[in-house]
CSV table of C-alpha atoms in Angstrom, one decimal:
chain,number,residue,atom,x,y,z
A,113,MET,CA,-33.4,-25.7,74.2
A,114,ILE,CA,-35.6,-26.5,71.7
A,115,LEU,CA,-39.8,-24.0,73.2
A,116,THR,CA,-42.9,-24.5,72.7
A,117,VAL,CA,-45.8,-23.1,73.4
A,118,THR,CA,-50.2,-24.0,73.6
A,119,LEU,CA,-52.0,-21.3,75.0
A,120,ASN,CA,-55.1,-23.2,74.7
A,121,ALA,CA,-53.9,-26.9,76.4
A,122,ALA,CA,-55.9,-29.7,76.5
A,123,LEU,CA,-56.6,-33.3,78.0
A,124,ASP,CA,-56.6,-35.4,74.8
A,125,ILE,CA,-59.2,-38.4,75.4
A,126,THR,CA,-58.7,-41.1,72.4
A,127,TYR,CA,-62.5,-43.6,72.0
A,128,ARG,CA,-61.6,-46.4,69.6
A,129,VAL,CA,-65.3,-48.0,69.3
A,130,PRO,CA,-65.9,-50.3,66.5
A,131,ARG,CA,-67.8,-49.1,64.1
A,132,LEU,CA,-69.8,-45.4,65.0
A,133,ARG,CA,-73.6,-45.8,65.1
A,134,PRO,CA,-74.6,-41.4,65.2
A,135,HIS,CA,-78.0,-41.3,67.1
A,136,SER,CA,-76.9,-44.7,69.1
A,137,THR,CA,-75.4,-45.9,72.2
A,138,ASN,CA,-71.2,-46.7,70.8
A,139,ARG,CA,-69.4,-49.0,72.8
A,140,ILE,CA,-66.3,-47.6,73.5
A,141,THR,CA,-63.4,-50.2,72.8
A,142,GLU,CA,-60.3,-48.2,74.1
A,143,VAL,CA,-59.6,-45.3,76.2
A,144,SER,CA,-56.4,-43.3,75.5
A,145,GLU,CA,-55.8,-40.4,78.2
A,146,ARG,CA,-52.6,-37.6,76.1
A,147,PRO,CA,-51.1,-34.1,77.3
A,148,GLY,CA,-53.5,-32.5,74.4
A,149,GLY,CA,-53.2,-29.1,72.1
A,150,LYS,CA,-50.2,-28.3,69.2
A,151,GLY,CA,-47.5,-27.5,71.1
A,152,LEU,CA,-47.3,-30.5,73.8
A,153,ASN,CA,-47.8,-32.8,70.8
A,154,VAL,CA,-44.8,-30.9,69.4
A,155,ALA,CA,-43.1,-31.3,72.4
A,156,ARG,CA,-43.6,-34.8,72.8
A,157,VAL,CA,-42.6,-35.5,69.7
A,158,LEU,CA,-39.4,-33.9,69.8
A,159,ALA,CA,-38.6,-34.9,72.8
A,160,ALA,CA,-38.1,-38.8,71.5
A,161,LEU,CA,-36.3,-38.1,69.2
A,162,GLY,CA,-33.8,-36.6,71.8
A,163,HIS,CA,-34.5,-32.4,71.4
A,164,ARG,CA,-34.3,-31.3,75.1
A,165,THR,CA,-38.4,-29.4,74.6
A,166,VAL,CA,-39.4,-27.4,77.7
A,167,ALA,CA,-43.8,-26.4,77.1
A,168,THR,CA,-45.1,-23.0,78.3
A,169,GLY,CA,-48.4,-21.8,78.0
A,170,PHE,CA,-51.8,-21.8,80.9
A,171,ALA,CA,-53.8,-25.0,82.5
A,172,GLY,CA,-55.5,-25.0,85.1
A,173,GLY,CA,-58.3,-27.0,87.1
A,174,GLY,CA,-59.0,-30.8,87.4
A,175,THR,CA,-58.4,-30.7,83.4
A,176,GLY,CA,-55.7,-29.2,83.6
A,177,ASP,CA,-54.4,-31.1,86.4
A,178,ALA,CA,-54.7,-34.6,84.2
A,179,LEU,CA,-52.1,-33.0,82.1
A,180,ARG,CA,-49.8,-31.1,83.8
A,181,ALA,CA,-49.7,-34.7,85.5
A,182,LEU,CA,-49.8,-36.7,82.7
A,183,LEU,CA,-46.9,-34.5,81.1
A,184,ALA,CA,-44.5,-35.2,84.5
A,185,GLU,CA,-44.1,-38.3,82.5
A,186,THR,CA,-43.0,-37.8,79.4
A,187,ASP,CA,-38.9,-35.6,78.5
A,188,VAL,CA,-40.3,-32.5,78.2
A,189,THR,CA,-40.2,-29.6,80.5
A,190,ASP,CA,-43.0,-28.3,82.4
A,191,ALA,CA,-43.3,-24.8,82.2
A,192,LEU,CA,-47.2,-24.3,82.1
A,193,VAL,CA,-48.5,-21.1,83.6
A,194,PRO,CA,-51.5,-21.9,86.6
A,195,VAL,CA,-54.8,-20.1,84.9
A,196,GLY,CA,-58.1,-20.1,86.8
A,197,GLY,CA,-60.4,-21.8,84.8
A,198,ALA,CA,-60.8,-25.2,83.9
A,199,SER,CA,-58.6,-26.2,81.0
A,200,ARG,CA,-59.9,-27.5,77.5
A,201,ARG,CA,-60.8,-31.9,76.8
A,202,THR,CA,-60.8,-32.3,73.5
A,203,VAL,CA,-62.4,-36.0,72.5
A,204,ALA,CA,-61.2,-38.2,69.1
A,205,VAL,CA,-64.1,-40.9,68.4
A,206,VAL,CA,-62.3,-43.8,66.1
A,207,ASP,CA,-64.3,-45.7,64.5
A,208,GLU,CA,-62.3,-48.8,63.8
A,209,THR,CA,-63.8,-50.8,60.4
A,210,THR,CA,-63.4,-47.4,58.6
A,211,GLY,CA,-60.4,-45.9,60.6
A,212,ASP,CA,-61.8,-42.5,60.3
A,213,THR,CA,-62.2,-39.9,62.8
A,214,THR,CA,-64.5,-37.7,64.5
A,215,GLN,CA,-62.5,-34.6,66.6
A,216,LEU,CA,-64.6,-32.6,69.9
A,217,ASN,CA,-62.9,-29.9,70.4
A,218,GLU,CA,-63.9,-27.8,73.8
A,219,PRO,CA,-63.2,-23.7,74.1
A,220,GLY,CA,-61.2,-23.1,76.7
A,221,PRO,CA,-61.2,-21.3,79.4
A,222,THR,CA,-61.4,-17.5,79.9
A,223,VAL,CA,-57.7,-15.7,80.3
A,224,SER,CA,-57.8,-12.8,82.5
A,225,PRO,CA,-55.4,-10.0,82.4
A,226,ALA,CA,-52.9,-11.5,85.5
A,227,GLU,CA,-52.9,-14.4,83.9
A,228,TRP,CA,-51.6,-13.3,79.9
A,229,ASP,CA,-49.1,-10.9,81.6
A,230,ALA,CA,-47.9,-13.8,84.2
A,231,PHE,CA,-47.2,-16.0,80.2
A,232,LEU,CA,-45.3,-13.5,79.0
A,233,GLY,CA,-43.1,-12.5,82.0
A,234,THR,CA,-42.4,-17.4,81.3
A,235,TYR,CA,-42.2,-16.8,78.0
A,236,ARG,CA,-39.4,-13.9,77.7
A,237,GLU,CA,-37.8,-15.6,80.1
A,238,LEU,CA,-37.8,-19.0,78.3
A,239,LEU,CA,-36.1,-17.3,75.0
A,240,GLY,CA,-32.8,-16.6,76.8
A,241,GLU,CA,-32.2,-20.3,76.9
A,242,ALA,CA,-34.8,-21.3,73.5
A,243,ARG,CA,-32.8,-21.9,70.1
A,244,ALA,CA,-36.5,-22.0,68.8
A,245,VAL,CA,-39.8,-21.3,69.6
A,246,ALA,CA,-42.3,-22.8,68.1
A,247,LEU,CA,-45.7,-21.3,68.9
A,248,CYS,CA,-48.7,-23.7,68.3
A,249,GLY,CA,-53.0,-23.7,67.8
A,250,SER,CA,-55.9,-22.0,68.7
A,251,LEU,CA,-55.5,-19.4,71.4
A,252,PRO,CA,-58.4,-19.9,74.7
A,253,PRO,CA,-61.1,-16.8,75.6
A,254,GLY,CA,-59.5,-13.3,76.3
A,255,VAL,CA,-56.4,-14.0,74.9
A,256,PRO,CA,-56.0,-11.0,72.8
A,257,VAL,CA,-56.4,-12.6,68.3
A,258,ASP,CA,-52.8,-10.5,67.2
A,259,VAL,CA,-51.2,-12.7,70.5
A,260,TYR,CA,-49.2,-14.7,67.7
A,261,ALA,CA,-47.7,-11.3,66.7
A,262,ARG,CA,-46.3,-10.2,69.7
A,263,LEU,CA,-44.8,-13.9,71.0
A,264,THR,CA,-43.0,-13.9,67.2
A,265,ARG,CA,-42.0,-10.7,67.5
A,266,ALA,CA,-40.7,-11.0,71.0
A,267,ALA,CA,-38.8,-13.8,69.5
A,268,ARG,CA,-36.8,-12.0,66.6
A,269,THR,CA,-36.3,-9.2,69.4
A,270,ALA,CA,-34.4,-12.4,71.2
A,271,GLY,CA,-32.8,-12.6,67.8
A,272,VAL,CA,-34.6,-16.8,68.2
A,273,PRO,CA,-36.2,-18.2,65.0
A,274,VAL,CA,-40.2,-19.0,65.3
A,275,LEU,CA,-42.4,-21.0,64.0
A,276,LEU,CA,-46.5,-20.6,63.1
A,277,ASP,CA,-48.3,-22.8,63.3
A,278,THR,CA,-52.5,-21.4,63.9
A,279,SER,CA,-55.7,-20.5,61.8
A,280,GLY,CA,-58.0,-18.0,61.3
A,281,GLU,CA,-57.2,-14.8,62.0
A,282,PRO,CA,-54.8,-15.2,63.6
A,283,LEU,CA,-52.6,-16.5,61.3
A,284,ARG,CA,-52.8,-13.7,59.7
A,285,ARG,CA,-51.4,-11.3,61.9
A,286,GLY,CA,-49.0,-13.8,63.0
A,287,LEU,CA,-47.7,-12.9,59.0
A,288,ALA,CA,-46.6,-9.9,59.5
A,289,ALA,CA,-44.1,-10.4,61.5
A,290,ARG,CA,-42.1,-12.0,59.8
A,291,PRO,CA,-41.9,-15.5,61.2
A,292,ASP,CA,-39.2,-17.3,60.3
A,293,LEU,CA,-41.3,-20.6,59.4
A,294,ALA,CA,-45.3,-20.8,58.9
A,295,LYS,CA,-46.9,-24.3,58.5
A,296,PRO,CA,-50.8,-23.8,57.3
A,297,ASN,CA,-52.8,-27.0,56.7
A,298,ALA,CA,-54.3,-26.9,52.6
A,299,ASP,CA,-58.0,-25.4,54.8
A,300,GLU,CA,-56.3,-22.6,56.5
A,301,LEU,CA,-53.7,-21.9,53.4
A,302,ALA,CA,-56.6,-21.5,51.3
A,303,ALA,CA,-58.8,-19.4,53.5
A,304,LEU,CA,-56.2,-17.2,54.6
A,305,THR,CA,-55.0,-16.6,50.6
A,306,GLY,CA,-58.0,-17.6,48.7
A,307,SER,CA,-56.7,-19.2,46.7
A,308,THR,CA,-56.9,-23.8,46.5
A,309,GLU,CA,-53.7,-23.8,44.4
A,310,PRO,CA,-50.9,-25.2,47.2
A,311,LEU,CA,-47.9,-23.5,44.9
A,312,ARG,CA,-49.7,-20.1,44.5
A,313,ALA,CA,-51.4,-20.1,47.8
A,314,ALA,CA,-47.9,-20.4,49.7
A,315,ARG,CA,-46.2,-18.5,47.0
A,316,ASP,CA,-48.8,-16.0,48.6
A,317,ALA,CA,-49.2,-16.2,52.3
A,318,ARG,CA,-44.9,-15.9,51.8
A,319,ARG,CA,-45.3,-12.0,51.2
A,320,ARG,CA,-47.7,-12.2,53.1
A,321,GLY,CA,-43.9,-11.6,55.8
A,322,ALA,CA,-43.8,-15.3,56.5
A,323,HIS,CA,-39.4,-16.6,55.3
A,324,ALA,CA,-40.3,-19.5,54.8
A,325,VAL,CA,-44.5,-21.9,54.2
A,326,ALA,CA,-44.2,-25.0,54.7
A,327,ALA,CA,-48.2,-26.1,53.9
A,328,SER,CA,-49.3,-30.0,54.8
A,329,LEU,CA,-51.4,-31.2,52.0
A,330,GLY,CA,-52.7,-34.0,53.9
A,331,PRO,CA,-52.1,-37.4,52.0
A,332,ASP,CA,-49.8,-35.5,49.5
A,333,GLY,CA,-47.4,-35.1,52.5
A,334,ILE,CA,-45.8,-30.6,52.4
A,335,LEU,CA,-45.0,-28.2,50.2
A,336,ALA,CA,-42.4,-25.9,51.0
A,337,VAL,CA,-41.8,-22.2,49.9
A,338,THR,CA,-38.8,-20.9,50.6
A,339,ALA,CA,-35.8,-18.6,50.3
A,340,ASP,CA,-34.0,-21.1,48.8
A,341,GLY,CA,-36.8,-22.7,45.7
A,342,ALA,CA,-39.8,-24.3,47.0
A,343,TRP,CA,-40.1,-28.9,46.7
A,344,GLN,CA,-43.1,-30.9,47.5
A,345,ALA,CA,-42.3,-34.7,50.2
A,346,ALA,CA,-44.8,-37.3,49.6
A,347,PRO,CA,-45.2,-40.3,51.3
A,348,PRO,CA,-44.4,-43.6,48.8
A,349,TRP,CA,-48.1,-44.7,49.6
A,350,ARG,CA,-50.6,-44.3,51.3
A,351,ILE,CA,-50.8,-44.8,55.4
A,352,ALA,CA,-53.9,-46.1,56.8
A,353,GLY,CA,-54.8,-45.1,60.9
A,354,ASN,CA,-55.3,-42.5,62.5
A,355,PRO,CA,-55.0,-38.5,61.3
A,356,THR,CA,-54.6,-36.5,64.9
A,357,GLY,CA,-52.1,-35.2,65.4
A,358,ALA,CA,-49.9,-35.9,61.9
A,359,GLY,CA,-49.5,-32.0,61.3
A,360,ASP,CA,-47.8,-31.7,64.8
A,361,SER,CA,-45.1,-34.1,64.0
A,362,ALA,CA,-44.9,-32.3,61.1
A,363,VAL,CA,-43.8,-30.2,63.2
A,364,ALA,CA,-41.7,-31.5,65.1
A,365,GLY,CA,-40.2,-32.5,62.2
A,366,LEU,CA,-39.6,-29.0,60.5
A,367,LEU,CA,-38.4,-27.8,64.5
A,368,SER,CA,-35.7,-30.8,64.2
A,369,GLY,CA,-34.2,-29.8,61.4
A,370,LEU,CA,-34.2,-25.7,61.6
A,371,VAL,CA,-32.3,-26.7,65.3
A,372,GLU,CA,-29.9,-29.0,63.4
A,373,GLU,CA,-29.6,-26.9,60.1
A,374,LEU,CA,-31.2,-29.9,58.0
A,375,PRO,CA,-30.7,-29.0,54.1
A,376,TRP,CA,-34.9,-28.5,53.0
A,377,PRO,CA,-34.8,-31.8,51.5
A,378,ASP,CA,-34.1,-33.3,54.1
A,379,ARG,CA,-36.0,-31.0,57.0
A,380,LEU,CA,-39.5,-32.4,54.4
A,381,THR,CA,-38.0,-35.9,53.8
A,382,ARG,CA,-38.2,-35.7,58.2
A,383,ALA,CA,-41.5,-34.1,58.7
A,384,VAL,CA,-43.3,-36.4,56.0
A,385,ALA,CA,-42.4,-39.1,58.2
A,386,LEU,CA,-43.1,-38.5,61.0
A,387,SER,CA,-46.3,-37.2,59.8
A,388,ALA,CA,-46.5,-40.7,58.6
A,389,ALA,CA,-45.4,-41.9,61.3
A,390,THR,CA,-48.0,-40.7,63.8
A,391,VAL,CA,-51.2,-41.7,61.1
A,392,ARG,CA,-50.5,-45.2,62.5
A,393,ALA,CA,-49.4,-44.3,66.0
A,394,PRO,CA,-52.7,-45.1,68.6
A,395,ALA,CA,-52.7,-41.6,69.6
A,396,ALA,CA,-51.8,-37.4,69.0
A,397,GLY,CA,-47.9,-36.7,70.1
A,398,GLU,CA,-46.4,-40.4,69.1
A,399,PHE,CA,-45.1,-42.3,65.8
A,400,ASP,CA,-44.4,-45.2,65.6
A,401,VAL,CA,-40.8,-45.9,65.4
A,402,ALA,CA,-40.5,-48.7,62.7
A,403,THR,CA,-43.0,-46.8,59.5
A,404,TYR,CA,-40.7,-43.8,60.0
A,405,GLU,CA,-37.5,-45.2,60.0
A,406,GLU,CA,-38.4,-47.0,57.0
A,407,LEU,CA,-40.1,-43.9,55.4
A,408,LEU,CA,-36.9,-41.9,56.0
A,409,SER,CA,-35.6,-42.7,52.8
A,410,ARG,CA,-38.8,-43.5,50.7
A,411,VAL,CA,-39.9,-40.4,51.0
A,412,VAL,CA,-40.3,-38.6,47.6
A,413,VAL,CA,-39.3,-35.0,47.7
A,414,THR,CA,-39.7,-33.2,44.4
A,415,ASP,CA,-38.2,-29.2,43.2
A,416,HIS,CA,-40.9,-26.8,41.8
A,417,PRO,CA,-40.5,-23.9,40.3
A,418,ALA,CA,-37.9,-21.3,42.4
A,419,ALA,CA,-40.1,-19.6,44.4
A,420,ALA,CA,-41.2,-15.9,43.2
């Protein structure tokens, strides 16, 4: 079983409009709703790849009920912990003319100490049967900023590999707990290290504690720096579409590759193919199967000088 943690789960709502006009009335041509938040997107992709996946985190209120009802329609096992506040909504507005996406994210419910203790009990119990765990996304109000460091240490004590995908101070503190893999994007990596040169920044992030760092570089693919070497994988051409959730699909590719013990170039190939195929899909947590299968044999992997 693969475990994903989404402390700030969301109901993802995607609006499609012919052309987004600020300060004006926009008529929506299509609406879709999905269970969302980084870890839930990761879980749905993992399940689509054939991995037994359990999702935990928090869900509450009417939004949480709608989220869980949609999650029940997938192959992901729901182990979300109830909270008194309402789960957040995230709204993506897709401009069909330009392909650009405007994202609006609510902050999420405030988590009480009792609710946090209930989650910790669930998390520790689930670690007992997990082959790997992904710690993903932003933190809701009331959750301590060092939470990912704590959860990483708990997983490592249980002998479970950890992938960390967050940003800001939670990322900085989480790295110090030595996750097996950190997966920042280019902006998050630059904010962490102060360097805009991806290879240098990834090496710096690895020195801060992560055993390996895989940085999403948008259309330029993914750069991985590990103890065994450094590689960059990129799609053979630019993929047009909605990029929402592409990084989450990359996490699913990397995590499934870790569990299957694939060589790093193969993990990166899968992650890039999934990420690009998600850009072609209508919503986060999904991927276009034909695009994924086509790209698996076409992703370009380049060796970098040995990791410092």
